[in-house]
mmCIF file of C-alpha atoms in Angstrom:
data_model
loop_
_atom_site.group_PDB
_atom_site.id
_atom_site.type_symbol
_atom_site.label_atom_id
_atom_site.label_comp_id
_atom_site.label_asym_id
_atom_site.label_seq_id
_atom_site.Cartn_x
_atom_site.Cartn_y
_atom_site.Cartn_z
ATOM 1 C CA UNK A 1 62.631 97.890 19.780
ATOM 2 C CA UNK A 2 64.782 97.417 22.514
ATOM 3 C CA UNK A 3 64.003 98.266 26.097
ATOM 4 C CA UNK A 4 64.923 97.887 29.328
ATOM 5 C CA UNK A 5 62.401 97.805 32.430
ATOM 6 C CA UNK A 6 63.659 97.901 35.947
ATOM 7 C CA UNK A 7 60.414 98.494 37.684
ATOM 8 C CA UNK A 8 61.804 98.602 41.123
ATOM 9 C CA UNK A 9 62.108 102.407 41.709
ATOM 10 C CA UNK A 10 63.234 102.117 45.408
ATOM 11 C CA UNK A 11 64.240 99.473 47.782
ATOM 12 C CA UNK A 12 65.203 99.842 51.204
ATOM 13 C CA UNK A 13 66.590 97.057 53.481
ATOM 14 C CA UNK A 14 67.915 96.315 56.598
ATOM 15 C CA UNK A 15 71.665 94.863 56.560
ATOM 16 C CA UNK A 16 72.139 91.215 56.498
ATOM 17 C CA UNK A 17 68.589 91.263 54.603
ATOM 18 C CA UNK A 18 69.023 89.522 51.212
ATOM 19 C CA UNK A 19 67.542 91.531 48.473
ATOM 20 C CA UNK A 20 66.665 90.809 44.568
ATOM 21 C CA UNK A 21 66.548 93.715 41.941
ATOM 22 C CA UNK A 22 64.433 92.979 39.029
ATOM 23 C CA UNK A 23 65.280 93.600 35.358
ATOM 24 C CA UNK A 24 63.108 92.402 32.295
ATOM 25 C CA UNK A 25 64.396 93.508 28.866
ATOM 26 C CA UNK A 26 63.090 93.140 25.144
ATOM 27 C CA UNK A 27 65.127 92.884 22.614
ATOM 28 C CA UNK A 28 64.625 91.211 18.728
ATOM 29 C CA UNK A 29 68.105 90.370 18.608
ATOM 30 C CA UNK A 30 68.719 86.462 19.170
ATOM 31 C CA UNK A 31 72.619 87.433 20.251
ATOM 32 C CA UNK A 32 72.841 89.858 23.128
ATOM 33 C CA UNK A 33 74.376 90.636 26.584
ATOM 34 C CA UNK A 34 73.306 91.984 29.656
ATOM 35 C CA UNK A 35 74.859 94.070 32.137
ATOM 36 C CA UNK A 36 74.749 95.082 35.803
ATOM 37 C CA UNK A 37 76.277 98.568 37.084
ATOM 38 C CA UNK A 38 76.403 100.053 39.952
ATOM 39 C CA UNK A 39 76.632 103.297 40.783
ATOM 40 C CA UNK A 40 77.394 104.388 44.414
ATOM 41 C CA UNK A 41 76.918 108.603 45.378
ATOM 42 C CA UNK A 42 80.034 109.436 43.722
ATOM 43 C CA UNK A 43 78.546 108.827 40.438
ATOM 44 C CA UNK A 44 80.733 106.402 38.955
ATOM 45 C CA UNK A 45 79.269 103.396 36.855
ATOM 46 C CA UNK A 46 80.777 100.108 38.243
ATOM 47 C CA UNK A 47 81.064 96.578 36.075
ATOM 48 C CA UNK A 48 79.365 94.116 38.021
ATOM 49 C CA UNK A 49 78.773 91.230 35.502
ATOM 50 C CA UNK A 50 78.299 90.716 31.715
ATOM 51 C CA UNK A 51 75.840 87.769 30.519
ATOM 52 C CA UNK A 52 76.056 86.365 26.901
ATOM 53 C CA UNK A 53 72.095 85.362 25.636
ATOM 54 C CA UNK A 54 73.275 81.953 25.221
ATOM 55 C CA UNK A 55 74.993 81.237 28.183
ATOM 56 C CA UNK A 56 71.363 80.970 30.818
ATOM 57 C CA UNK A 57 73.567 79.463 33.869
ATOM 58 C CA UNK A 58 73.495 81.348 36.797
ATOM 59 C CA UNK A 59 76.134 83.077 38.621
ATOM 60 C CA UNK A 60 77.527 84.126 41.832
ATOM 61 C CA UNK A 61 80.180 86.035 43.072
ATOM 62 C CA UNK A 62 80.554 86.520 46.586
ATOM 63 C CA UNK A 63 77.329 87.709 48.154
ATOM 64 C CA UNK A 64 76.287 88.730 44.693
ATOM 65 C CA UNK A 65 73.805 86.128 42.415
ATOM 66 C CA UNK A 66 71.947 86.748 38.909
ATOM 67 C CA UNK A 67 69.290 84.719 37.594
ATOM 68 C CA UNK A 68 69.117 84.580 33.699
ATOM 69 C CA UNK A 69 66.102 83.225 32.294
ATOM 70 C CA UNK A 70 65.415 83.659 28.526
ATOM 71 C CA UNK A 71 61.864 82.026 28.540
ATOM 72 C CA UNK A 72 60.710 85.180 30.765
ATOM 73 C CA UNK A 73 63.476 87.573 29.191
ATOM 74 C CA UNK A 74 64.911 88.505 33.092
ATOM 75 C CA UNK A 75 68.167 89.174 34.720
ATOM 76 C CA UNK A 76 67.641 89.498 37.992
ATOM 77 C CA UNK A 77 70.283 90.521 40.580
ATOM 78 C CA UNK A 78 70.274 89.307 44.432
ATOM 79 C CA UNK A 79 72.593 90.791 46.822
ATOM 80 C CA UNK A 80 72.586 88.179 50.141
ATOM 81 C CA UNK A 81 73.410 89.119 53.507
ATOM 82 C CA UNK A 82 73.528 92.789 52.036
ATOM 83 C CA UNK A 83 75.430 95.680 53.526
ATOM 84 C CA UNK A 84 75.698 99.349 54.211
ATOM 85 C CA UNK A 85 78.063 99.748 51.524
ATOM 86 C CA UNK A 86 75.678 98.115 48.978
ATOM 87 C CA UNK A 87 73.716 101.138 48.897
ATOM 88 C CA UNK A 88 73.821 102.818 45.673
ATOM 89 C CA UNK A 89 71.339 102.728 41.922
ATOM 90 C CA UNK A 90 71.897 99.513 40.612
ATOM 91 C CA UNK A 91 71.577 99.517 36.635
ATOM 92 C CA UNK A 92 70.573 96.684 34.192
ATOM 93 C CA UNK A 93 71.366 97.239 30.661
ATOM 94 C CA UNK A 94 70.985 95.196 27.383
ATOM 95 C CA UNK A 95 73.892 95.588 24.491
ATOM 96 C CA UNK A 96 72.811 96.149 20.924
ATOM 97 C CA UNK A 97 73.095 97.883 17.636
ATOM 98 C CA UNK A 98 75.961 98.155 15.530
ATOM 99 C CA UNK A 99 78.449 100.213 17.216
ATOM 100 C CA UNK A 100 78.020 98.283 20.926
ATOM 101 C CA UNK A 101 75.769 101.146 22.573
ATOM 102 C CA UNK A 102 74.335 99.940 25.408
ATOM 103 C CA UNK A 103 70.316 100.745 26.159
ATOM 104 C CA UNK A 104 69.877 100.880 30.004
ATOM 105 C CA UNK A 105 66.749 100.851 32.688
ATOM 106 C CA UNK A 106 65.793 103.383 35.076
ATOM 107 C CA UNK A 107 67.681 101.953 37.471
ATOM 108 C CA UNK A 108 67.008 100.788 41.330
ATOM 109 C CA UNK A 109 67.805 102.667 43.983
ATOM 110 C CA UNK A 110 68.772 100.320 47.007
ATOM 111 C CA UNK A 111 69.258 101.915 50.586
ATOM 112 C CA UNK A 112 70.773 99.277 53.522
ATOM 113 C CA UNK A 113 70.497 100.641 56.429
ATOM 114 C CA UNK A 114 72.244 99.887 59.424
ATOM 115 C CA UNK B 1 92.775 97.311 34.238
ATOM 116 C CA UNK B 2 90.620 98.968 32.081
ATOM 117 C CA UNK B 3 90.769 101.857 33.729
ATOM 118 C CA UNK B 4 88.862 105.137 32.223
ATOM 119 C CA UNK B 5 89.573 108.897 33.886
ATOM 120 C CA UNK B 6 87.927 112.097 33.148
ATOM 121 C CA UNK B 7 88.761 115.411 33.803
ATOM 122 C CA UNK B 8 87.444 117.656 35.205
ATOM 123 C CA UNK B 9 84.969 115.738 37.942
ATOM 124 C CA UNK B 10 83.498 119.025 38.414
ATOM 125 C CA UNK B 11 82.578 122.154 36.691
ATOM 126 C CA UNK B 12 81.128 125.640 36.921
ATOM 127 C CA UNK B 13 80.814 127.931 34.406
ATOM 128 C CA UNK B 14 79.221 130.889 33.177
ATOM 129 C CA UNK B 15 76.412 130.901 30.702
ATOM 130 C CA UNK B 16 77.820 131.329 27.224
ATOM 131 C CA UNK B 17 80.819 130.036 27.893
ATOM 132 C CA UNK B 18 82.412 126.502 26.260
ATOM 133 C CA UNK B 19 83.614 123.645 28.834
ATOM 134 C CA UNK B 20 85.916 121.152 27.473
ATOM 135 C CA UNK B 21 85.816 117.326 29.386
ATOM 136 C CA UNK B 22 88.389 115.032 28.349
ATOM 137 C CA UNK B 23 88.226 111.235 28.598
ATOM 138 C CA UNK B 24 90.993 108.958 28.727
ATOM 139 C CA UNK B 25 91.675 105.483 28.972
ATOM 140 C CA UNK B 26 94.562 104.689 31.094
ATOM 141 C CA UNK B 27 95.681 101.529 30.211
ATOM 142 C CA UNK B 28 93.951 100.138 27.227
ATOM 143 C CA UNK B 29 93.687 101.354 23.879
ATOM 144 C CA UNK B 30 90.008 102.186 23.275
ATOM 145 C CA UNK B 31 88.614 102.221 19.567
ATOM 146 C CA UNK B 32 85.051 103.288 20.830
ATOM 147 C CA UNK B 33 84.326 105.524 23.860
ATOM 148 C CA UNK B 34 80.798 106.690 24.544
ATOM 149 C CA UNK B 35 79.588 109.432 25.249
ATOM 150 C CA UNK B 36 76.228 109.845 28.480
ATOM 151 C CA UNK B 37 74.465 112.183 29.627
ATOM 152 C CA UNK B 38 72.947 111.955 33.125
ATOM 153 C CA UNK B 39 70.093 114.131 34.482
ATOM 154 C CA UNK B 40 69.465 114.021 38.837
ATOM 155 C CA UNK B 41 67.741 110.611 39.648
ATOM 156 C CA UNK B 42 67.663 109.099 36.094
ATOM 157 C CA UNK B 43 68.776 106.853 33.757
ATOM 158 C CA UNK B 44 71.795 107.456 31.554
ATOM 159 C CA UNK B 45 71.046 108.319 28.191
ATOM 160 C CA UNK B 46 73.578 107.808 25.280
ATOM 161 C CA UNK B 47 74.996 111.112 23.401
ATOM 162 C CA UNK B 48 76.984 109.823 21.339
ATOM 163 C CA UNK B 49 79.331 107.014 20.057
ATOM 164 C CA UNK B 50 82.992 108.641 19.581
ATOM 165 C CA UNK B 51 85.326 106.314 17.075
ATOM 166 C CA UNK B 52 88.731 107.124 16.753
ATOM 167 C CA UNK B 53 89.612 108.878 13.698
ATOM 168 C CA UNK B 54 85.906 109.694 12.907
ATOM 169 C CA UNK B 55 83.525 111.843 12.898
ATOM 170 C CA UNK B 56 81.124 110.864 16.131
ATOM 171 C CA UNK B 57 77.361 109.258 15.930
ATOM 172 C CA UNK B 58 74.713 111.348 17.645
ATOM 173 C CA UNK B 59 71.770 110.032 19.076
ATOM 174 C CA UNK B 60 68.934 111.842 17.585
ATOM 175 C CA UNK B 61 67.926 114.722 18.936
ATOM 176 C CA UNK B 62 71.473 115.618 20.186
ATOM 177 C CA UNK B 63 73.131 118.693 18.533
ATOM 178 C CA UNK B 64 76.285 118.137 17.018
ATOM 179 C CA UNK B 65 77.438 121.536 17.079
ATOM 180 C CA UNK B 66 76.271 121.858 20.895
ATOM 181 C CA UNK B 67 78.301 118.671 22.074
ATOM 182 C CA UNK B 68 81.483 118.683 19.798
ATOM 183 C CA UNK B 69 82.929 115.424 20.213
ATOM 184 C CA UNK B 70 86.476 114.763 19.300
ATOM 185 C CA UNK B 71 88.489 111.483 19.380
ATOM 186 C CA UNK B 72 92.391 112.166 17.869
ATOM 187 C CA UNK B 73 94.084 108.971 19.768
ATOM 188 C CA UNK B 74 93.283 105.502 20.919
ATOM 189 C CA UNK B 75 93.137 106.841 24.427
ATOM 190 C CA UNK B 76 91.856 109.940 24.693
ATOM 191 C CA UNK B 77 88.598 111.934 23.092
ATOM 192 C CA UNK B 78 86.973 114.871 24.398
ATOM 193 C CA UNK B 79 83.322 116.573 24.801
ATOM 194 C CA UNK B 80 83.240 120.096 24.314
ATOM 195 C CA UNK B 81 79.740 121.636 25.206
ATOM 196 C CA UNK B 82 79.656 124.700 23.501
ATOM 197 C CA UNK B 83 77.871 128.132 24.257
ATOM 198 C CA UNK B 84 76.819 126.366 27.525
ATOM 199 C CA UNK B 85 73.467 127.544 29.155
ATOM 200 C CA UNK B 86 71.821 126.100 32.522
ATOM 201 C CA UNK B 87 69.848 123.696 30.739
ATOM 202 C CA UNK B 88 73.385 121.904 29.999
ATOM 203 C CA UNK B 89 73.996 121.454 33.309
ATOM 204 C CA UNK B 90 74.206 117.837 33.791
ATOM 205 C CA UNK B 91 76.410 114.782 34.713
ATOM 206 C CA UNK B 92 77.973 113.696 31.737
ATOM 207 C CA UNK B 93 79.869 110.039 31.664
ATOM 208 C CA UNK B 94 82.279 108.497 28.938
ATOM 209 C CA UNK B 95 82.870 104.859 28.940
ATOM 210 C CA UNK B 96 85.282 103.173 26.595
ATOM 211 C CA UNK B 97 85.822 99.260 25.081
ATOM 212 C CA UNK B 98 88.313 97.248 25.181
ATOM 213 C CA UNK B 99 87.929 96.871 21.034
ATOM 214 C CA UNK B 100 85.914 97.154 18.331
ATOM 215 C CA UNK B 101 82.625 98.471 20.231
ATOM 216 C CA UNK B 102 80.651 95.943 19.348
ATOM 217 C CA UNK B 103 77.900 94.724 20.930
ATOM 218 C CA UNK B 104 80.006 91.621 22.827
ATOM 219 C CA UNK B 105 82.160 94.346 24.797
ATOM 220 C CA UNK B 106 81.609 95.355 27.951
ATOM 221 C CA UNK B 107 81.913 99.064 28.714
ATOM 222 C CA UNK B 108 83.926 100.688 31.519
ATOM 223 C CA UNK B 109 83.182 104.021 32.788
ATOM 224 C CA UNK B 110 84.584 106.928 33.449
ATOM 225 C CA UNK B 111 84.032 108.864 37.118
ATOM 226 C CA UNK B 112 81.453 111.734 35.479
ATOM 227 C CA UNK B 113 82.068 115.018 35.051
ATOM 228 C CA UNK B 114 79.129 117.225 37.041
ATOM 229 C CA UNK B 115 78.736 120.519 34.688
ATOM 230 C CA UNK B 116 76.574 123.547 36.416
ATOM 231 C CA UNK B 117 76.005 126.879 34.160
ATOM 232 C CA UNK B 118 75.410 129.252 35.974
#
């Protein structure tokens, strides 16, 4: 089965704090990707990154950094030197099955405050 | 790009009544849109896959004849909730793919359409 486990319900920072959001997924698949949305008050899902299973190097963009390691099946997300206008639920999700449905985690709420 | 719009962002309706949310993507053709539902403080959970030209996949446990899902163009399909009672009241989120829907696509979403029966 697949799944998704983001077991960080609720963070809360200060800004300029440097934060990491957890995500471990299972999956039986050996191809896969894995996602990171983020989805501010006003509800809409944004793209933050897309991670092929065979491609483990890590990335960063900006103030934003994700750790892919296969051997412990996580995807973690950091957000350095975070900001007010980082707040929002922060989603991890894995792609699979036929038709390219993705299967997402609970999501993390993150709150920077000023 | 990949740009995806729906319409309404908000609704209120009376119990019994049908609401109609469209979903359109504004500059890309999409050959797969999804279909979410989103209840207050949780996770998204997946509806439905919508392919253009055919008939939709449910999830299980979704009705098909509640949530009538309809995808007549590359661009554009549409979730009707039918006979709507406060238990539908929900945010519901389409995303569409650049091609093919397969699992190497990434998704882009649509803003959400809040629904409230009253």
């Amino acid at each position: 089965a697949q799944k998704v486990t983001q077991a960080q319900t609720e963070i809360s920072v200060v800004e300029k704090e440097d934060v990491t959001l957890d995500c471990v997924y299972e999956t039986r698949d050996t191809t896969y990707y894995l996602f990171w949305y983020k989805q501010p008050p006003s509800g809409e899902l944004v793209f933050l990154i897309r991670r092929n299973s065979f491609d483990e190097q890590n990335e960063i963009s900006g103030r934003y950094s994700w750790n892919f390691q296969k051997s412990t099946s996580s995807f973690n997300f950091t957000i350095t030197a975070s900001q007010v206008v980082d707040s929002a639920v922060y989603f991890c999700a894995l792609g699979g099955g036929s038709q390219g449905n993705l299967i997402f985690g609970k999501g993390t709420k993150l709150s920077v405050k000023p | 790009g990949a740009v995806v719009s729906q319409h309404p962002s908000r609704v209120i309706c009376k119990s019994g009544t049908s609401v109609k949310i469209e979903c359109r993507s504004l500059d890309f053709q999409a050959t797969t849109m999804f279909w979410y539902r989103q209840f207050p403080k949780q996770s998204l959970m997946l509806m439905a896959t919508s392919n253009e030209g055919s008939k939709a996949t449910y999830e299980q446990g979704v009705e098909k004849d509640k949530f009538l899902i309809n995808h007549a163009s590359l661009t554009l399909s549409t979730l009707t909730v039918t006979s709507a009672h406060p238990e539908d009241s929900s945010f519901y989120i389409c995303s569409a793919t650049l091609s093919g829907g397969i699992s190497t696509d990434t998704q882009y979403f649509g803003p959400g359409t809040r629904l409230t029966v009253l």
